[in-house]
Tab-separated table of C-alpha atoms in Angstrom:
chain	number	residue	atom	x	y	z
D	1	UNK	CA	187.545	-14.125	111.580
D	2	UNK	CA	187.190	-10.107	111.134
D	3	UNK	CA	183.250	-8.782	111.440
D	4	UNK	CA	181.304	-7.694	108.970
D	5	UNK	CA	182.695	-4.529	108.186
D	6	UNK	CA	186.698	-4.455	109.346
D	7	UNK	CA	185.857	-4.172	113.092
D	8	UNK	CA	189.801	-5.543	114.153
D	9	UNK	CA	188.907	-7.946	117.410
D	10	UNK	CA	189.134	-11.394	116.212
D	11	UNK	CA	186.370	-14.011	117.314
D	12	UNK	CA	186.585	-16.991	118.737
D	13	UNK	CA	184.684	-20.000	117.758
D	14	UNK	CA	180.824	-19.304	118.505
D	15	UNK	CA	181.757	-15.842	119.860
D	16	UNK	CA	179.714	-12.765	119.687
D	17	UNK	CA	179.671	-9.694	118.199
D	18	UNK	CA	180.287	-7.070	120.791
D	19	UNK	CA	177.704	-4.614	119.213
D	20	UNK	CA	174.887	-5.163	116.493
D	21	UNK	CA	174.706	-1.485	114.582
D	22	UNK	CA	171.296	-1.255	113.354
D	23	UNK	CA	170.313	2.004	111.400
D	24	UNK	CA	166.988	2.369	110.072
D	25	UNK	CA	166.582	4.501	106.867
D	26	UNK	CA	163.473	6.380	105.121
D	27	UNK	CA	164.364	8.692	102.089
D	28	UNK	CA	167.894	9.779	103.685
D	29	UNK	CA	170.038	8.029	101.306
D	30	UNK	CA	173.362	10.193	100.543
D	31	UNK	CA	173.284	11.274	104.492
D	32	UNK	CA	172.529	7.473	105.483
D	33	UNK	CA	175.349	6.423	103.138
D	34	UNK	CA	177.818	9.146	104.899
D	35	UNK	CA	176.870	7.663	108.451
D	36	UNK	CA	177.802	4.097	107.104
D	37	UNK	CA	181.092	5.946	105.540
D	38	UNK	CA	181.342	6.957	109.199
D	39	UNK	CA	181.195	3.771	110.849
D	40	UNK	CA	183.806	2.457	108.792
D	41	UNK	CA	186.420	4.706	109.492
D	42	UNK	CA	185.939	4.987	113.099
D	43	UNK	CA	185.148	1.710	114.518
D	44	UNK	CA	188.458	-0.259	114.759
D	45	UNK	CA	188.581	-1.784	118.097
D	46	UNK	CA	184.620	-2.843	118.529
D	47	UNK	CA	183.278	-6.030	116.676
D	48	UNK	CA	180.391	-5.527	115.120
D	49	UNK	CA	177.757	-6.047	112.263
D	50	UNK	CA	175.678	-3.462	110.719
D	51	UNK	CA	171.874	-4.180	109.991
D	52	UNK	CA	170.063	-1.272	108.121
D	53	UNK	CA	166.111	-1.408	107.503
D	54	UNK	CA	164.948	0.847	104.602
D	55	UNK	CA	161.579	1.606	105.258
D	56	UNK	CA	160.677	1.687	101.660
D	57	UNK	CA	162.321	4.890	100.379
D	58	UNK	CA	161.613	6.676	97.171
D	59	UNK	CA	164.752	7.970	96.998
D	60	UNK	CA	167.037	4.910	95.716
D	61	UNK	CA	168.218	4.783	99.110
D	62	UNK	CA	167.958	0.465	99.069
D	63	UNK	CA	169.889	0.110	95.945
D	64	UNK	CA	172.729	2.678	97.071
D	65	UNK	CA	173.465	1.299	100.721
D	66	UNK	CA	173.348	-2.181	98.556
D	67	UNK	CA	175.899	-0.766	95.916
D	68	UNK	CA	178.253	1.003	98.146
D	69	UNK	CA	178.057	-1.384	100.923
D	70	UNK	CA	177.430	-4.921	99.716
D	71	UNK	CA	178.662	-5.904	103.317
D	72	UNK	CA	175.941	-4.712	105.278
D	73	UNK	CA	173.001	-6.755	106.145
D	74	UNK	CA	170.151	-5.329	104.420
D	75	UNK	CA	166.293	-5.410	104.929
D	76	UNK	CA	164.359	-3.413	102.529
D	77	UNK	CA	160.736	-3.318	103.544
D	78	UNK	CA	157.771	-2.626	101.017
D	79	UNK	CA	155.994	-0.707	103.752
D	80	UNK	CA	157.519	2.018	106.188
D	81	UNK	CA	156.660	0.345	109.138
D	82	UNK	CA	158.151	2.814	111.545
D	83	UNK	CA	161.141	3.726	113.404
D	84	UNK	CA	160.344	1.098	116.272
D	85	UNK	CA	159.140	-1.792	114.742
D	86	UNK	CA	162.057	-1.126	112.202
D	87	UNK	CA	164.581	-1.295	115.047
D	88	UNK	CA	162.325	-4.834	116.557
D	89	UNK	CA	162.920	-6.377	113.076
D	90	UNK	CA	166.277	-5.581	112.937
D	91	UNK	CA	166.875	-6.806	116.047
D	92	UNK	CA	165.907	-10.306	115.258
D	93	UNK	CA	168.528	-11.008	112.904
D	94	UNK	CA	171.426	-9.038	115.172
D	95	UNK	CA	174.345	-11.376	116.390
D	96	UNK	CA	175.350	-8.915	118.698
D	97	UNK	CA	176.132	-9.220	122.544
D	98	UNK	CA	174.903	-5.618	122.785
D	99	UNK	CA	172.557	-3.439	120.315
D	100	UNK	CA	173.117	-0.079	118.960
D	101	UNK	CA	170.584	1.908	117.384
D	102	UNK	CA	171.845	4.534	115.804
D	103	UNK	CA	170.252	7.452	113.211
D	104	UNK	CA	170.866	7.391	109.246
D	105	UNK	CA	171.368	11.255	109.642
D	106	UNK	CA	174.491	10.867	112.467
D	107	UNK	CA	178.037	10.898	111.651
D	108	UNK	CA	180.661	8.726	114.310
D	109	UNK	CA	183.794	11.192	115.367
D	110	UNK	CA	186.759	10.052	116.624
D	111	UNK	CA	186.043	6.351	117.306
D	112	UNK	CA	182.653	7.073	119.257
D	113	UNK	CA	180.829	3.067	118.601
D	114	UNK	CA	184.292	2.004	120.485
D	115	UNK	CA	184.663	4.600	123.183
D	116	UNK	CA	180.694	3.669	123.972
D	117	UNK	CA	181.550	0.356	123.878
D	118	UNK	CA	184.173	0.945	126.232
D	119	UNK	CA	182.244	3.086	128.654
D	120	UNK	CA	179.758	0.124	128.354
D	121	UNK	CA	182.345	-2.868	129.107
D	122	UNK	CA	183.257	-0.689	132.616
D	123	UNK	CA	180.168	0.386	133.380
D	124	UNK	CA	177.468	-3.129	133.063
D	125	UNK	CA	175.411	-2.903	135.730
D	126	UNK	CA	174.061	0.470	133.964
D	127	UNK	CA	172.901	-1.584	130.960
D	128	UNK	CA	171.687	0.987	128.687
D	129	UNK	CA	174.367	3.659	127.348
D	130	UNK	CA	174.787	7.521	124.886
D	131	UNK	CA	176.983	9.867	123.966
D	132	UNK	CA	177.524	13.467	123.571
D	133	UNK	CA	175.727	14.915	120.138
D	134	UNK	CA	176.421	17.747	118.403
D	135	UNK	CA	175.307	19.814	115.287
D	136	UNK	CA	176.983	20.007	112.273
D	137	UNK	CA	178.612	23.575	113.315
D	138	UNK	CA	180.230	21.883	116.078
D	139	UNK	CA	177.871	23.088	118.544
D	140	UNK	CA	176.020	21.143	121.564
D	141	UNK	CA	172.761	19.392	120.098
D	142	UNK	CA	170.925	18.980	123.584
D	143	UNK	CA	169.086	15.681	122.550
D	144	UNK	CA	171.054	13.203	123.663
D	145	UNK	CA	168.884	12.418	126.666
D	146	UNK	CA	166.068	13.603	128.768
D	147	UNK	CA	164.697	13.772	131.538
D	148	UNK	CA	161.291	11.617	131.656
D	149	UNK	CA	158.192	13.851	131.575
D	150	UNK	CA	156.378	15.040	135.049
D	151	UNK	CA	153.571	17.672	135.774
D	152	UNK	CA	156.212	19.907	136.514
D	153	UNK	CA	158.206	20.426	133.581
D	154	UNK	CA	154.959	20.036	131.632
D	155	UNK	CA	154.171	22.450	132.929
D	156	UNK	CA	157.002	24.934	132.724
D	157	UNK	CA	156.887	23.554	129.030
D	158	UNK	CA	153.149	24.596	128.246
D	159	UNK	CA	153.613	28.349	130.319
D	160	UNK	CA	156.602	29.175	127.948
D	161	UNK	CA	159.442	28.711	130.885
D	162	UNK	CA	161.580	25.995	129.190
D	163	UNK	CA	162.290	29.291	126.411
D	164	UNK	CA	162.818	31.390	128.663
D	165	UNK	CA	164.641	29.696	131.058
D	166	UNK	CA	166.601	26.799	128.485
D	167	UNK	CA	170.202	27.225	130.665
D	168	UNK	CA	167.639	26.751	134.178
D	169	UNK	CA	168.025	23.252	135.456
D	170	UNK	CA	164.392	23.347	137.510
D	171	UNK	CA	162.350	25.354	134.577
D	172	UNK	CA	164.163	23.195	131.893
D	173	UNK	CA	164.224	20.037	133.440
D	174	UNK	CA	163.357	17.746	130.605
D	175	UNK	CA	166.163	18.807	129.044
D	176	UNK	CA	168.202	18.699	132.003
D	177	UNK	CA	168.754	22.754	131.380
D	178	UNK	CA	172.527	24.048	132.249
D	179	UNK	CA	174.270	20.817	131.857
D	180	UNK	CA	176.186	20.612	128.545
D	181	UNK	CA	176.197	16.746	128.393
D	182	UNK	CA	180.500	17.064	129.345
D	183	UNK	CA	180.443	14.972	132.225
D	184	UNK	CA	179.317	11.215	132.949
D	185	UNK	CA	175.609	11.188	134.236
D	186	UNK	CA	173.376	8.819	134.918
D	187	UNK	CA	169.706	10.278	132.816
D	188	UNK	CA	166.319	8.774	132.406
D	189	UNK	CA	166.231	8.801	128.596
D	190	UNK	CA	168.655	8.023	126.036
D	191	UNK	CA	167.845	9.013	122.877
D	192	UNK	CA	167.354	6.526	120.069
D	193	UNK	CA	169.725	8.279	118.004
D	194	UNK	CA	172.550	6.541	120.076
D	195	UNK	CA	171.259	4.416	122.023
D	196	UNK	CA	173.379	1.003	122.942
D	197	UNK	CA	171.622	-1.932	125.550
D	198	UNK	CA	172.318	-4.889	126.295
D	199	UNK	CA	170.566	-7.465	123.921
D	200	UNK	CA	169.374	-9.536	126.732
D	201	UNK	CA	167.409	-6.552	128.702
D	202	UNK	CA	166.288	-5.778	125.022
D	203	UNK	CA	164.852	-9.145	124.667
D	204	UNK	CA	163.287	-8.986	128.048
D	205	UNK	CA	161.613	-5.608	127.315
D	206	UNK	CA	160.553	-7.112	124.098
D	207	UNK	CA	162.140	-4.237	122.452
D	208	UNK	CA	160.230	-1.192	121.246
D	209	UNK	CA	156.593	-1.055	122.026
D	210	UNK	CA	155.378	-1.145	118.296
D	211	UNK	CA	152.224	1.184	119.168
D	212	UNK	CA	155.059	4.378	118.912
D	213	UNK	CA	155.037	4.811	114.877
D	214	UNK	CA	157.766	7.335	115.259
D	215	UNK	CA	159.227	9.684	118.498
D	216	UNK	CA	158.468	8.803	121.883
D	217	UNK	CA	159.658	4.968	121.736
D	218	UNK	CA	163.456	5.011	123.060
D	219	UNK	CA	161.463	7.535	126.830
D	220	UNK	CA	159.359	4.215	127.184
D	221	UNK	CA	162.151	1.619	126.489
D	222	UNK	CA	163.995	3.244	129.391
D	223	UNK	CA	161.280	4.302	131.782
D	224	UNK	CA	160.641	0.160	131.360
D	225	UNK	CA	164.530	-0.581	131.327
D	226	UNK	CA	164.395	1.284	134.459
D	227	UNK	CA	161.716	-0.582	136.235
D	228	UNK	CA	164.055	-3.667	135.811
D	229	UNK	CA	167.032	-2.238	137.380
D	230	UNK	CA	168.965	-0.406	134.193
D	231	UNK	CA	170.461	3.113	135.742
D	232	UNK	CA	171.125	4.394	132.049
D	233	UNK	CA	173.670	6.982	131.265
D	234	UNK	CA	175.770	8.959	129.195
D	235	UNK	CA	179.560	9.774	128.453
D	236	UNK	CA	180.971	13.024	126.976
D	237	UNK	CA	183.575	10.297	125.403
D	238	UNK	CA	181.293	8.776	122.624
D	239	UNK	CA	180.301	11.809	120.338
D	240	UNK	CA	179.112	12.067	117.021
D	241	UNK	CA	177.006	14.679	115.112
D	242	UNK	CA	173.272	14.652	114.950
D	243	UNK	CA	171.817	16.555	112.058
D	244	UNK	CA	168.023	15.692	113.439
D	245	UNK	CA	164.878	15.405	111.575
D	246	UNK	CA	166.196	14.317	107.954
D	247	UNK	CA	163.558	12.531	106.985
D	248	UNK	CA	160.628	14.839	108.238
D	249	UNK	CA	160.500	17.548	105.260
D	250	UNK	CA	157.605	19.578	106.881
D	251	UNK	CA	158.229	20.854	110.287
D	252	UNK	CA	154.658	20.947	111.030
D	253	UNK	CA	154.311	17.010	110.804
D	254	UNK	CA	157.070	16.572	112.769
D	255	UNK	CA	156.016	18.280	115.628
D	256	UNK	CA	152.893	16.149	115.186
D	257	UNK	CA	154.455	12.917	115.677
D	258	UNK	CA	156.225	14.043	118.397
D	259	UNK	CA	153.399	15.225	120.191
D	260	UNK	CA	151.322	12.213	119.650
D	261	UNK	CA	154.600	10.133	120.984
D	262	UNK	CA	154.498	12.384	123.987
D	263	UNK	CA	150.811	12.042	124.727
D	264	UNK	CA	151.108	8.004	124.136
D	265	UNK	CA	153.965	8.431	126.660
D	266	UNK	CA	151.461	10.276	129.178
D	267	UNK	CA	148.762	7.651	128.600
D	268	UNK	CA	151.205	4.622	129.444
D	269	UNK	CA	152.943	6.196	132.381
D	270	UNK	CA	150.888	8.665	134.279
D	271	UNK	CA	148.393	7.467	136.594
D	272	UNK	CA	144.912	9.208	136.898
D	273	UNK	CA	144.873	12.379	137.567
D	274	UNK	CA	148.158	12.818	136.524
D	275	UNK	CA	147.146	11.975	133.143
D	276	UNK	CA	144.268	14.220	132.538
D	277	UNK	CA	146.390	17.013	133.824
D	278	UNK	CA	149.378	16.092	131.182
D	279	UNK	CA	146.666	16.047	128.265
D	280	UNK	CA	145.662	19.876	129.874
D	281	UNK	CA	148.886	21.323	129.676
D	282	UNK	CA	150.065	19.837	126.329
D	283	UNK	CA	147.284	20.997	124.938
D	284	UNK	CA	147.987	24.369	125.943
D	285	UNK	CA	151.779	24.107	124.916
D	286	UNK	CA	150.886	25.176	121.220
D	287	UNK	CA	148.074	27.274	122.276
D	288	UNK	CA	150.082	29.974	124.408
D	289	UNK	CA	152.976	29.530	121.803
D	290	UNK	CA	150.681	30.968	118.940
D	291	UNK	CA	148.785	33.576	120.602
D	292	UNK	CA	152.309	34.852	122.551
D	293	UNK	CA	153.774	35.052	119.262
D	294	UNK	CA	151.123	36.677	117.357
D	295	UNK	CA	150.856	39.207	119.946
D	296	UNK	CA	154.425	39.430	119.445
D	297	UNK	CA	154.730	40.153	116.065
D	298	UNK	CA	151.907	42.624	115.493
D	299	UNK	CA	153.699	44.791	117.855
D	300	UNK	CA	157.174	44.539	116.800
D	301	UNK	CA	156.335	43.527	113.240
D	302	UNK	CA	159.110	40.542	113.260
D	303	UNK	CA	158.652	38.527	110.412
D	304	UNK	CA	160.335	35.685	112.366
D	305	UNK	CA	158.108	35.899	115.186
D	306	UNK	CA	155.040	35.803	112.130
D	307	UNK	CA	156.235	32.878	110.839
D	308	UNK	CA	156.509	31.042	114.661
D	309	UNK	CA	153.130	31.782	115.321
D	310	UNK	CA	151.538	30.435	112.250
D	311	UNK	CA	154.203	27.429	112.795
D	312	UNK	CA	152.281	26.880	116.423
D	313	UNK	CA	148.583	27.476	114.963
D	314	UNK	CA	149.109	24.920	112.685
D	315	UNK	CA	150.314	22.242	115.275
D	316	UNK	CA	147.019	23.287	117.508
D	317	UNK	CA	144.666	23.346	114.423
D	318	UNK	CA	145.864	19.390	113.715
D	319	UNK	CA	145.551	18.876	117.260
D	320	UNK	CA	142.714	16.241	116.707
D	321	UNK	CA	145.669	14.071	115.294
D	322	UNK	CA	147.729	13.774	118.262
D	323	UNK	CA	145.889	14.565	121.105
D	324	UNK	CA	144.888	10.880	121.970
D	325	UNK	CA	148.031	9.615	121.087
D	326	UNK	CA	148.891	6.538	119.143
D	327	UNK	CA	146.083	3.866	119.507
D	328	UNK	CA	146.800	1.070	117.759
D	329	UNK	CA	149.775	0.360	115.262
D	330	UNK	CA	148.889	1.663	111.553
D	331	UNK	CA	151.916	1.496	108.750
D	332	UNK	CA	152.170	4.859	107.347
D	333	UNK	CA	152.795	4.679	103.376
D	334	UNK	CA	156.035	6.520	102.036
């Protein structure tokens, strides 16, 4: 018996799936329908099924992924519920022996779901696996993984050194600065945009902490996958191309989100004081950003630099909406 979607390994009787693709959608449907195109063509040696959660799109998106591919398992929600509890619902109905989550806005290049399946089968103990991403150019997209967040490159984030200093491993930390993600590395955060774990450590975490509405979910799964004993890590031999951010239209609430993922991660995993120092120097972060700018660009008069700084206000005038963090789980219409 073939899988869901042409995958070639047979199964035995009351076999698994080797992966569960799960791809959670909101208003992305002709890029989510090229991902799925995607998957098709490059997975050949990898069983798997493909779950997608719409998380009630206005664009048609349901109907087309239901259209084009009448294989895929389909859950369209009447809510959007969020990227995490998305991915927990999808989970539920996976068959899979391990999980991928993977973004609508991601195209798979030259067989990356089987090379990270393959990195996975040799590597087990590590239990939570990425790739390589890149932009549609062809260039290095840097978001693969992360380092987790610390006072330190908090605070090289809120004084402006991470700009400055993006290629410097120790003032770009976080984004593990000078390392172009073409070697095999062991990292503290995978992102969810390629993200594959075991199903069993998912079920043990209880997958995604459904308090994270959007951004910040995948640094807690794997600060908590690590606390069990998962070493994750990444492989320059699964890549695909990340076109990040389709479905936030305004930059502004973006940034929002991901601050208020970023201060929920603070909450859960600094310990006092270490916490009221984070809140400090995130709170700063926008603050220097808009006043360095604006300085900036009434001296040189660069438009660019105008448009930055008003970018930056903006994030620190909505400040009140992410400076707590998330508190409790609220379903955000579409």
């Amino acid at each position: 018996m073939s899988n869901a979607f042409g995958g070639e390994k047979p199964l035995g009787s009351g076999s698994q799936l080797d992966v569960s693709i799960i791809v959670v959608s909101y208003n992305t449907r002709d890029i989510t329908l090229d991902c799925l195109s995607s998957i098709v063509v490059e997975t050949l040696a990898a069983s798997y099924e493909i779950i997608v959660v719409d998380n009630n799109s206005s664009d048609g998106s349901a109907a087309a992924i239901s259209r084009q591919f009448p294989e895929v398992k389909l859950v369209a929600l009447d809510d959007n519920v969020g990227f995490g509890r998305a991915n927990n619902m999808a989970v539920q109905e996976a068959r899979g022996r391990r999980i991928l989550l993977l973004n609508p806005d991601t195209i798979i290049l030259d067989h990356a779901i089987d090379r990270l399946v393959e990195f996975a089968e040799e590597n087990p103990s590590f239990h939570v696996w990425g790739g390589r991403t890149l932009f549609p150019d062809g260039s290095l997209n840097r978001t693969s993984c992360f380092r987790r967040m610390s006072l330190w490159n908090l605070l090289c984030f809120a004084l402006g050194f991470t700009y400055f200093g993006r290629e410097n491993p120790i003032f770009n930390s976080e984004a593990y600065g000078g390392w172009d993600r073409d070697t095999e590395r062991h990292v503290d955060i995978v992102t969810g945009c390629f993200l594959l774990i075991d199903r069993m450590l998912w079920d043990k975490l209880g997958g995604f902490d459904p308090i994270f509405f959007m951004y910040g979910e995948e640094a807690d799964l794997c600060q908590r996958a690590r606390s069990l004993g998962a070493h994750p890590a990444v492989t320059p031999d699964a890549t695909i191309v990340h076109y990040g951010g389709a479905s936030d239209i305004v930059p502004v609430d973006k940034r929002v989100k991901v601050f208020k993922g970023r201060m929920t991660l603070i909450n859960r995993h600094f310990g006092w004081p270490a916490r009221t120092i984070g809140h400090v120097l995130h709170l700063i972060a926008p603050l220097t950003r808009w006043c360095g700018y604006g300085m900036a660009a009434a001296v040189a008069r660069n438009s660019e630099w105008r448009r930055n700084a008003e970018y930056w206000g903006a994030v620190w005038k909505r400040r009140r909406e992410w400076v707590n963090g998330y508190q409790t789980y609220r379903a955000e219409a579409a």
